[in-house]
Short mmCIF file of N, CA and C and ligand atoms in Angstrom, two decimals:
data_model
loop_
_atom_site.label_atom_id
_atom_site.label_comp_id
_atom_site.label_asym_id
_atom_site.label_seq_id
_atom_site.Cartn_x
_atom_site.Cartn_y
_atom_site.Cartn_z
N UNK K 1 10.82 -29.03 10.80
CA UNK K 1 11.57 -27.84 10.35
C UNK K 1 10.61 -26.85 9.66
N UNK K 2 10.80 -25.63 10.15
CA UNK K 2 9.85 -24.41 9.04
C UNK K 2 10.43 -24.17 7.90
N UNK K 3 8.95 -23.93 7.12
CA UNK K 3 9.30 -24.23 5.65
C UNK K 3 10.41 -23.08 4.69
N UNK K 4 10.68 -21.88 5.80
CA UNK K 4 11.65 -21.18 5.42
C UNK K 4 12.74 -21.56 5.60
N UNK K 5 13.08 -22.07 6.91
CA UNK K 5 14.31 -22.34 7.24
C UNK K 5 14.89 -23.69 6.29
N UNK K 6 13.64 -24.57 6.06
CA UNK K 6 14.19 -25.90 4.74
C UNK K 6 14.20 -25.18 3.60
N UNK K 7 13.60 -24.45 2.64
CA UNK K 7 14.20 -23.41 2.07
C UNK K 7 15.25 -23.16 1.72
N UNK K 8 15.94 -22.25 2.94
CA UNK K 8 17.35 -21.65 2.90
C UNK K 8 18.17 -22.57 3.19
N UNK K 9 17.98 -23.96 3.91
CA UNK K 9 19.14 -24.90 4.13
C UNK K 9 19.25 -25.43 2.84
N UNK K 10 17.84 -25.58 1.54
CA UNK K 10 18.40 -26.57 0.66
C UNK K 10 18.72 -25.32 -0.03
N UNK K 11 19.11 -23.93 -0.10
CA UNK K 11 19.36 -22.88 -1.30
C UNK K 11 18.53 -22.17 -2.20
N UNK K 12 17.09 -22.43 -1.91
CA UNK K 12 16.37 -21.80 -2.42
C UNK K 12 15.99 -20.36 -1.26
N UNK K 13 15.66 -19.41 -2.02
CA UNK K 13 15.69 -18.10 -1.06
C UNK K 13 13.71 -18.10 -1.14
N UNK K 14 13.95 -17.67 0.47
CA UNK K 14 11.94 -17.87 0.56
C UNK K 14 11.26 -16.37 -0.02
N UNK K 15 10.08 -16.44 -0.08
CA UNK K 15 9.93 -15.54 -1.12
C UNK K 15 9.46 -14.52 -0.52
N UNK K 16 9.61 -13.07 -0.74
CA UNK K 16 9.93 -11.80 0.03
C UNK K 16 8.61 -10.98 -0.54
N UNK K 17 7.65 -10.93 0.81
CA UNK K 17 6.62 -10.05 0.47
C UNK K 17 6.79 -8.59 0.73
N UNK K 18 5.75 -8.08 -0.07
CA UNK K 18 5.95 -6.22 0.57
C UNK K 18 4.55 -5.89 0.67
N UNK K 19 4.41 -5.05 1.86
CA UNK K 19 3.07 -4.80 1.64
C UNK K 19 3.52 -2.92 1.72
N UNK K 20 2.11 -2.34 0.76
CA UNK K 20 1.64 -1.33 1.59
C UNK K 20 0.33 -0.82 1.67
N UNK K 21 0.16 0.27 1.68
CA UNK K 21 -0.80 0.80 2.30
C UNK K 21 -1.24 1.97 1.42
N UNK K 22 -2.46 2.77 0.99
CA UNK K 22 -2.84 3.71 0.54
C UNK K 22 -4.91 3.47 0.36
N UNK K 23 -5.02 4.77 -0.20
CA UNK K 23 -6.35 4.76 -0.59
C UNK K 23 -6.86 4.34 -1.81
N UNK K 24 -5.79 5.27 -2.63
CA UNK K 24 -6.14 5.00 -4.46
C UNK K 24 -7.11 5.51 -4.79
N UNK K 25 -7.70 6.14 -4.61
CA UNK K 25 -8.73 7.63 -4.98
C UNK K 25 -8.25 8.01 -6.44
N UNK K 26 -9.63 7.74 -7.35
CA UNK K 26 -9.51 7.87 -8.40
C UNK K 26 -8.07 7.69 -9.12
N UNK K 27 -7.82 6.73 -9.18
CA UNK K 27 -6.47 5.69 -9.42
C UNK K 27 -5.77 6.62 -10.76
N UNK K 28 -4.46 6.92 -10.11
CA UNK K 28 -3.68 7.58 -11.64
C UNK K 28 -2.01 7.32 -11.76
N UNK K 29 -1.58 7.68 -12.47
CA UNK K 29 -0.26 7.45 -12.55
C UNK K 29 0.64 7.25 -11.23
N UNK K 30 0.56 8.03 -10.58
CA UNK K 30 1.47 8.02 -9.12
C UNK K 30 1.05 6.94 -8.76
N UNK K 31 -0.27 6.23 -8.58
CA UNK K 31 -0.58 5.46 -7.53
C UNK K 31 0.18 4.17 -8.53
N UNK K 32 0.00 3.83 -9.84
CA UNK K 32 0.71 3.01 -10.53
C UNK K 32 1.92 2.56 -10.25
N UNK K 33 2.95 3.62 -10.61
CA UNK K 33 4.76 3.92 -10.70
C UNK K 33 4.98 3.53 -8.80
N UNK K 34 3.96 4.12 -8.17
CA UNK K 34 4.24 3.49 -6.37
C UNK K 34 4.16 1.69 -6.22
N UNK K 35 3.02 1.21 -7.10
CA UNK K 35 3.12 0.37 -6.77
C UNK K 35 3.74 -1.07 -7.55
N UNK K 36 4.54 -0.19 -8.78
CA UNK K 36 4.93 -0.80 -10.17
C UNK K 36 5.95 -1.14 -9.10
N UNK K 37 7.05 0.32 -8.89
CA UNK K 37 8.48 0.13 -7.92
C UNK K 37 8.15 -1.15 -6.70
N UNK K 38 7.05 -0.62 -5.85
CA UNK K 38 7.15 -1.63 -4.89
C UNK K 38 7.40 -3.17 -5.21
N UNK K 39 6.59 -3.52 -6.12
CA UNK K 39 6.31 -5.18 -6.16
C UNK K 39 8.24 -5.52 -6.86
N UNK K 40 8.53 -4.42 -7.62
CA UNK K 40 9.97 -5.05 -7.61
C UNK K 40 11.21 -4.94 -6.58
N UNK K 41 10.65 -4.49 -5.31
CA UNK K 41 11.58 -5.07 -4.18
C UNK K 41 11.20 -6.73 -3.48
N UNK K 42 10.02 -7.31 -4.40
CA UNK K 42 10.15 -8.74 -3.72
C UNK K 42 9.69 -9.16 -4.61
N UNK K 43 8.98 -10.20 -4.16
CA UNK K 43 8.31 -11.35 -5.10
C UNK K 43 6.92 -11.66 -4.97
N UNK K 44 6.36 -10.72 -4.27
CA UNK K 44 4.56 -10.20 -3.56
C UNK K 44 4.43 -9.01 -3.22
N UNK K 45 3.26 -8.94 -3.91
CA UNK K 45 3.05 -7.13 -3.18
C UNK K 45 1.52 -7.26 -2.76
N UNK K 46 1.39 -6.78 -1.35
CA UNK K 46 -0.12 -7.12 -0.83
C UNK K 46 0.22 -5.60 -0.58
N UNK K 47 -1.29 -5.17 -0.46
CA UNK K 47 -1.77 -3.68 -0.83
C UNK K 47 -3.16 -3.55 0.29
N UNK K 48 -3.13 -2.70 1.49
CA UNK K 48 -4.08 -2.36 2.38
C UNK K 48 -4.48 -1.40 1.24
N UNK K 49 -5.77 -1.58 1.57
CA UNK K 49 -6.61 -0.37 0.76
C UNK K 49 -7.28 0.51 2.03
N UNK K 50 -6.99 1.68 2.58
CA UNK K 50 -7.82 2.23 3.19
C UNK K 50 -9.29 2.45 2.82
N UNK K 51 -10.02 2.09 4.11
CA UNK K 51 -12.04 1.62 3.72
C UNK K 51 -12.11 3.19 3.84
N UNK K 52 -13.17 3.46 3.71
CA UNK K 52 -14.16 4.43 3.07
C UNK K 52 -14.04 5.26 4.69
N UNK K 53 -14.57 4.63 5.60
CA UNK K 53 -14.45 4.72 7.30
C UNK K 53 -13.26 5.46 7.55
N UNK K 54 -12.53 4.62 7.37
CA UNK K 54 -11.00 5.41 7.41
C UNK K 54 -10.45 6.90 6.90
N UNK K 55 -11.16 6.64 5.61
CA UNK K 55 -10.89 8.33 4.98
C UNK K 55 -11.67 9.10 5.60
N UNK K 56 -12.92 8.64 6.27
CA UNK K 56 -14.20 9.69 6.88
C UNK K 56 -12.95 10.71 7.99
N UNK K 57 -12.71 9.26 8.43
CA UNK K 57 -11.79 9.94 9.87
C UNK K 57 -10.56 10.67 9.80
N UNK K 58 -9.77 10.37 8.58
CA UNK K 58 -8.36 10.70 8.36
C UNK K 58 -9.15 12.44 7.52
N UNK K 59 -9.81 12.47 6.72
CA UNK K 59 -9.83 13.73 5.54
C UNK K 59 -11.49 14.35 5.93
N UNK K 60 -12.11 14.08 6.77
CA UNK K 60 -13.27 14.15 6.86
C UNK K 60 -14.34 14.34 5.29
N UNK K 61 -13.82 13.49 4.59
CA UNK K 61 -14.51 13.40 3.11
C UNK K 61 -14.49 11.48 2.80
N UNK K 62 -15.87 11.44 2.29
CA UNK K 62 -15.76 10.06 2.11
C UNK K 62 -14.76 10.20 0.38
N UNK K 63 -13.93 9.18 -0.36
CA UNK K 63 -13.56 9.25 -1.13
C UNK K 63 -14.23 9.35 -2.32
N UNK K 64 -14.25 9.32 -3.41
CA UNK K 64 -15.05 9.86 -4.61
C UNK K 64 -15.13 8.04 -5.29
N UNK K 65 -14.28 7.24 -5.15
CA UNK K 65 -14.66 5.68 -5.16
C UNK K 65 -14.77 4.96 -3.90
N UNK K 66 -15.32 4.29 -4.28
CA UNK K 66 -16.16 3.34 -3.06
C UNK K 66 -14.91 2.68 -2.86
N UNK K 67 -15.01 2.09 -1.35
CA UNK K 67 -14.14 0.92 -0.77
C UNK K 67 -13.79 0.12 -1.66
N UNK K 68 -14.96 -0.81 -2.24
CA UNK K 68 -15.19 -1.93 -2.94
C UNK K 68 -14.61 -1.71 -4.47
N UNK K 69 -15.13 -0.51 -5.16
CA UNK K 69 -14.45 -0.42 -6.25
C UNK K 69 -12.48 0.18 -6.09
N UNK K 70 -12.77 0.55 -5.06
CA UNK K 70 -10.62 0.87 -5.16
C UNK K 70 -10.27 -0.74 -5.10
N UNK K 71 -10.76 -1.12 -4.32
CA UNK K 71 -10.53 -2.35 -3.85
C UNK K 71 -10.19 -3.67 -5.46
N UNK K 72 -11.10 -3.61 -5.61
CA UNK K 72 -11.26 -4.04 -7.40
C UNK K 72 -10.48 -3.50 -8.38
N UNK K 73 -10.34 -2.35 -8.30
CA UNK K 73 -9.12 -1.73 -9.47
C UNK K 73 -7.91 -2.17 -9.05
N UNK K 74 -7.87 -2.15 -7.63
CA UNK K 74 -6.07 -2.14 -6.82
C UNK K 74 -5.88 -3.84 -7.30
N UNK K 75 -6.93 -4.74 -7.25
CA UNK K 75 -6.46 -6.34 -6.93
C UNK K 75 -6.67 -6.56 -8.93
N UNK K 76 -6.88 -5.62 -9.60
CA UNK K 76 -7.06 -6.00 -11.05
C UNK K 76 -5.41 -6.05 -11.54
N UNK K 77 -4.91 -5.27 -11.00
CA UNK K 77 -3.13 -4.82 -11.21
C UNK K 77 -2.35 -5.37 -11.28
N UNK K 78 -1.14 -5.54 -12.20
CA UNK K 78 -0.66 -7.17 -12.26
C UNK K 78 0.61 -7.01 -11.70
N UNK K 79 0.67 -6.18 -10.92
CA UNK K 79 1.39 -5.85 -10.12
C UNK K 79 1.31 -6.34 -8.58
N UNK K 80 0.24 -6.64 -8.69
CA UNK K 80 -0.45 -6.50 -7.28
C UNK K 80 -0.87 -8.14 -7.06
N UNK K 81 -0.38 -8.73 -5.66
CA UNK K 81 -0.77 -10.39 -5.63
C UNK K 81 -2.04 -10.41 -4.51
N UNK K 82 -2.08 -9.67 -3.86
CA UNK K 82 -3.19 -9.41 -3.03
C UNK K 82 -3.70 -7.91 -2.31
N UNK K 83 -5.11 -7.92 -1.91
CA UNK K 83 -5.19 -6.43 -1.57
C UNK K 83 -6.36 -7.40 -0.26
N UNK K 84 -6.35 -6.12 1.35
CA UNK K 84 -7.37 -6.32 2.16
C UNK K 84 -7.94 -4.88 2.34
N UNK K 85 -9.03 -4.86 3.23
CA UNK K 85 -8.96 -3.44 3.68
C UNK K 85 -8.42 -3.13 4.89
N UNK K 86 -7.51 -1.90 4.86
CA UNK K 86 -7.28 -1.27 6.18
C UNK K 86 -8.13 -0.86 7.11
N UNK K 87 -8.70 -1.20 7.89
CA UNK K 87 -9.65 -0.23 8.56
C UNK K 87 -8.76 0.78 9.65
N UNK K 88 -7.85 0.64 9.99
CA UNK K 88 -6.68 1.89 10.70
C UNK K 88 -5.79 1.96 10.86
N UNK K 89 -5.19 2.87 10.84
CA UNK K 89 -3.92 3.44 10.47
C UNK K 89 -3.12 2.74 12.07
N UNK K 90 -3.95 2.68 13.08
CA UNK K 90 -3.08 2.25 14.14
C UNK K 90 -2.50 0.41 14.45
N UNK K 91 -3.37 -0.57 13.50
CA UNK K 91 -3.02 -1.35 12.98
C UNK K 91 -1.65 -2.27 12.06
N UNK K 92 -1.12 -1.08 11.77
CA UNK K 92 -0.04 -1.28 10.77
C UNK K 92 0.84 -2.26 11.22
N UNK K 93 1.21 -2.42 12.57
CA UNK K 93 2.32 -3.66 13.28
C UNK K 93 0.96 -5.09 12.95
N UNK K 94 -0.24 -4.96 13.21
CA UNK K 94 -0.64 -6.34 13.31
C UNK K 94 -0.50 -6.67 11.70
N UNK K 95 -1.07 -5.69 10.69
CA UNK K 95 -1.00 -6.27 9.61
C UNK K 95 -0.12 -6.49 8.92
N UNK K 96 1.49 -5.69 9.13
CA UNK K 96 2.66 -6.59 8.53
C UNK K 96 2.89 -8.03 9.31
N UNK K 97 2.33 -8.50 10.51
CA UNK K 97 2.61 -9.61 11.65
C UNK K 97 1.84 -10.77 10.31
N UNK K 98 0.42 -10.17 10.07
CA UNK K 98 -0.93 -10.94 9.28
C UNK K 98 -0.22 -11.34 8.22
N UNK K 99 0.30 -10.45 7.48
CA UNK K 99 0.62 -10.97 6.04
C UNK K 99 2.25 -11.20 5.96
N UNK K 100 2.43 -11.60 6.78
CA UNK K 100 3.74 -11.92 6.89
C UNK K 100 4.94 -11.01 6.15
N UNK K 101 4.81 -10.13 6.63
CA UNK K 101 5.46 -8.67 5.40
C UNK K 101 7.28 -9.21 6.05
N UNK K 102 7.92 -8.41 4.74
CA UNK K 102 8.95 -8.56 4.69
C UNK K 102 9.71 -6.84 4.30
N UNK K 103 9.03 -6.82 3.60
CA UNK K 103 9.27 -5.03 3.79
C UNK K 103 7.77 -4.28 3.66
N UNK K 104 7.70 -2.79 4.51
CA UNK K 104 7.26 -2.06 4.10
C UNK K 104 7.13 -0.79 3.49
N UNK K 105 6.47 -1.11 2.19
CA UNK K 105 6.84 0.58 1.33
C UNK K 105 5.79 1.44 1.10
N UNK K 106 6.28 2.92 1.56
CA UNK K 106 5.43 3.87 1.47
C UNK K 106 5.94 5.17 0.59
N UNK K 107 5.05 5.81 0.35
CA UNK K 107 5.46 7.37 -0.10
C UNK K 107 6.37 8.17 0.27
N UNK K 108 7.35 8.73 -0.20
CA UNK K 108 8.21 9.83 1.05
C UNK K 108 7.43 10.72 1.23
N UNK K 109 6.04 10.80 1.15
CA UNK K 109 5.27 11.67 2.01
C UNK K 109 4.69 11.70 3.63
N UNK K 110 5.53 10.31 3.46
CA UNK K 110 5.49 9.31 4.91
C UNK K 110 6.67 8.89 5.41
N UNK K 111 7.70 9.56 4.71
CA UNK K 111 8.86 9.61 5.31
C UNK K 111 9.08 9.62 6.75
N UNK K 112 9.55 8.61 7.62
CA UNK K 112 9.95 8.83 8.88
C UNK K 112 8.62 7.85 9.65
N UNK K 113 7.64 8.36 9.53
CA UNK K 113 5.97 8.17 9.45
C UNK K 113 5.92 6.22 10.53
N UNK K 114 6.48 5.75 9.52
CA UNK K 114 6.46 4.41 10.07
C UNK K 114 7.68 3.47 10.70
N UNK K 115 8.41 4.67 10.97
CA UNK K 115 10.03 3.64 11.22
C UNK K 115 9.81 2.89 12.57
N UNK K 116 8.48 3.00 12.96
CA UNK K 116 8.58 2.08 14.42
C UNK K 116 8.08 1.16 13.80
N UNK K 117 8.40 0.54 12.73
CA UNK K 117 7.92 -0.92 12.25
C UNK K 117 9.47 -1.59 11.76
N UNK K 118 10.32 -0.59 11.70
CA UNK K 118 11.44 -1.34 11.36
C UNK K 118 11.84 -2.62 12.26
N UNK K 119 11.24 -3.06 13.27
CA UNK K 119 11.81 -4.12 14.17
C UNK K 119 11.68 -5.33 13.51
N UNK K 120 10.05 -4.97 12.77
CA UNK K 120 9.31 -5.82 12.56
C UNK K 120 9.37 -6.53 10.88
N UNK K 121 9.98 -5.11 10.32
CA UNK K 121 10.63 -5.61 8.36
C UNK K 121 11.14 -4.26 8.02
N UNK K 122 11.81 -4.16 7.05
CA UNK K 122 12.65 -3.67 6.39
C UNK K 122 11.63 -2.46 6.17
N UNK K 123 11.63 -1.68 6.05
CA UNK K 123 10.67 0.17 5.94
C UNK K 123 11.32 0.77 4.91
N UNK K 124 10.40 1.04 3.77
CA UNK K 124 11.74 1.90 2.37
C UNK K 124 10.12 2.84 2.35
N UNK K 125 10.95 4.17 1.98
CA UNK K 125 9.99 5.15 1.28
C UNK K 125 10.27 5.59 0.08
N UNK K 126 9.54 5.68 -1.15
CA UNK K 126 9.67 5.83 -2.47
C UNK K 126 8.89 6.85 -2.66
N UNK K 127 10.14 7.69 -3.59
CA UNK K 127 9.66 8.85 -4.03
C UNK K 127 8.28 9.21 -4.92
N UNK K 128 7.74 10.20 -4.51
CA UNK K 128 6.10 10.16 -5.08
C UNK K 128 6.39 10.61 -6.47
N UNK K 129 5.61 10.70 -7.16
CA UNK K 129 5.78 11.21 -8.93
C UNK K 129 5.41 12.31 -8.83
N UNK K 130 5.87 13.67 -9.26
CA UNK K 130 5.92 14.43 -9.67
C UNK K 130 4.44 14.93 -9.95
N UNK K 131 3.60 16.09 -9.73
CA UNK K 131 2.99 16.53 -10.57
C UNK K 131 1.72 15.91 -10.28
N UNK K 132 1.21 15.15 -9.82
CA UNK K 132 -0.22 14.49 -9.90
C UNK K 132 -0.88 14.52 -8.36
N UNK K 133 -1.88 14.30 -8.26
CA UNK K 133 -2.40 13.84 -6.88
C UNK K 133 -4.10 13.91 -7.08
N UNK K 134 -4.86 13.15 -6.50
CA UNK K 134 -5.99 12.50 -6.74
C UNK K 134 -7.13 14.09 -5.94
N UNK K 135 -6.45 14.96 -5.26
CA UNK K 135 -6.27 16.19 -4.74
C UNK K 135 -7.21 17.25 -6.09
N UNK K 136 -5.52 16.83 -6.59
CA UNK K 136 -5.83 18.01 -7.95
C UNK K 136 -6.35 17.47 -9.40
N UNK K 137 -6.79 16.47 -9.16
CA UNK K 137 -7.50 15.74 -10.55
C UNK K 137 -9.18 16.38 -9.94
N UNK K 138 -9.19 16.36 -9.06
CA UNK K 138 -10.62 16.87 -8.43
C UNK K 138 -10.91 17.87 -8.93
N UNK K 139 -9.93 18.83 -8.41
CA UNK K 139 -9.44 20.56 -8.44
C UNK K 139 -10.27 20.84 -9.76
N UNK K 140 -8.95 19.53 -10.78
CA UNK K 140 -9.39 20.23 -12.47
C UNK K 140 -10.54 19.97 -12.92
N UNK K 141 -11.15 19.13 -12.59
CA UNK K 141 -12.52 18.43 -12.77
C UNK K 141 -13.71 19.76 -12.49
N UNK K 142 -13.71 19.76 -11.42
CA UNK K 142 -14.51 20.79 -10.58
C UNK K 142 -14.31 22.28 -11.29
N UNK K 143 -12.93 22.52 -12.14
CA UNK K 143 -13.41 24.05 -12.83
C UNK K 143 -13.36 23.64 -14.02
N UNK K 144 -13.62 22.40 -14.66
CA UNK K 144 -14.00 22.03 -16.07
C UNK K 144 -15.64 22.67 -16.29
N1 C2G S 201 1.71 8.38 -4.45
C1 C2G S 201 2.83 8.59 -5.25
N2 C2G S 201 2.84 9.65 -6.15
C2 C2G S 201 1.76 10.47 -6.25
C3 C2G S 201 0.62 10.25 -5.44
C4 C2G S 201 0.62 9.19 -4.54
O1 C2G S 201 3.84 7.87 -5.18
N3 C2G S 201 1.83 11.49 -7.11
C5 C2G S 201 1.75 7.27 -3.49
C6 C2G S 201 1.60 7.75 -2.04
O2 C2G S 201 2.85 8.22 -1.55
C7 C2G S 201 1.13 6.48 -1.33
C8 C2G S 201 0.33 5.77 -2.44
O3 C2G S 201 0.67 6.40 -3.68
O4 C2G S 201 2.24 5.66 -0.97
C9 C2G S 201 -1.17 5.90 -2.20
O5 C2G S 201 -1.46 7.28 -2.09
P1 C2G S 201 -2.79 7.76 -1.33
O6 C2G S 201 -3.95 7.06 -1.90
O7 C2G S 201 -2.77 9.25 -1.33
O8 C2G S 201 -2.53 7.16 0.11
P2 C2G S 201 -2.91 7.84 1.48
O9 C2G S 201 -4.28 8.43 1.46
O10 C2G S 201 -1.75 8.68 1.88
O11 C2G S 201 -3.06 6.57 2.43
O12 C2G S 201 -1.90 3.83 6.04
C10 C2G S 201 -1.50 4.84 5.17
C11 C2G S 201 -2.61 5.36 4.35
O13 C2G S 201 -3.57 4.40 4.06
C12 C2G S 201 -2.02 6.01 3.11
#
């Protein structure tokens, strides 16, 4: 018998991962409150970190932190039960398949964005915070 299905026959409920996905570029509040909300729709929250590669191709700018250090801040979070790297965005079905996802949550800046994964787990988009973006922390930096 699989160990979910003995699980739910003896009444215990199996335990509900979420993964998502982002960069985390110079890590700030939004990226927090995204991933504070997420981990309380289950009982795991695994976190793709988009690699360095990835942003080359998606923003044509490498990010202002390294792979390795987002990578390290994102898995320091006690929010957070595991982090890998993304290397592409066209990936997203194998790696909810990999980590056995149960839902996936994204930004409503990605609203709509991934609903061809709904076959595959539950798809929620959460509202971004107000006011911030790793964009305009640059912005202010740069006319300091
Ligand atoms: N976010 C948020 N509020 C903000 C800024 C960001 O809720 N003020 C969320 C985004 O919606 C996203 C997550 O924080 O869900 C990470 O944001 P980014 O690092 O900007 O992620 P992005 O570069 O869009 O990468 O496969 C998808 C990509 O890897 C997502």
């Amino acid at each position: 018998m699989h160990l979910k299905q003995e699980q739910q026959e003896r009444g215990h409920r199996p335990a509900k991962r979420v993964i998502t996905f982002g960069t985390f570029d110079v890590l700030h509040v939004g990226h927090l409150r995204l991933l504070e909300r997420a981990s309380q729709l289950g009982d795991a929250l695994i976190v793709g970190v988009s690699s360095d590669a990835l942003n080359y191709a998606k923003k044509s700018r490498y990010p202002v932190y390294n792979q390795n250090d987002r990578l390290s801040l994102i898995r320091s979070m006690r929010y957070v039960t595991d982090v890998f790297v993304e290397e592409s965005l066209e990936l997203k079905r194998d790696y909810i398949v990999q980590h056995a996802a149960d839902v996936l949550v994204m930004g409503d800046d990605w609203a709509g964005k991934f609903d061809f994964c709904n076959d595959l787990c539950e798809v929620v988009y959460l509202g971004r915070t107000p006011s911030i973006s790793t964009t305009e922390i640059i912005e202010v930096i740069r006319r300091a």
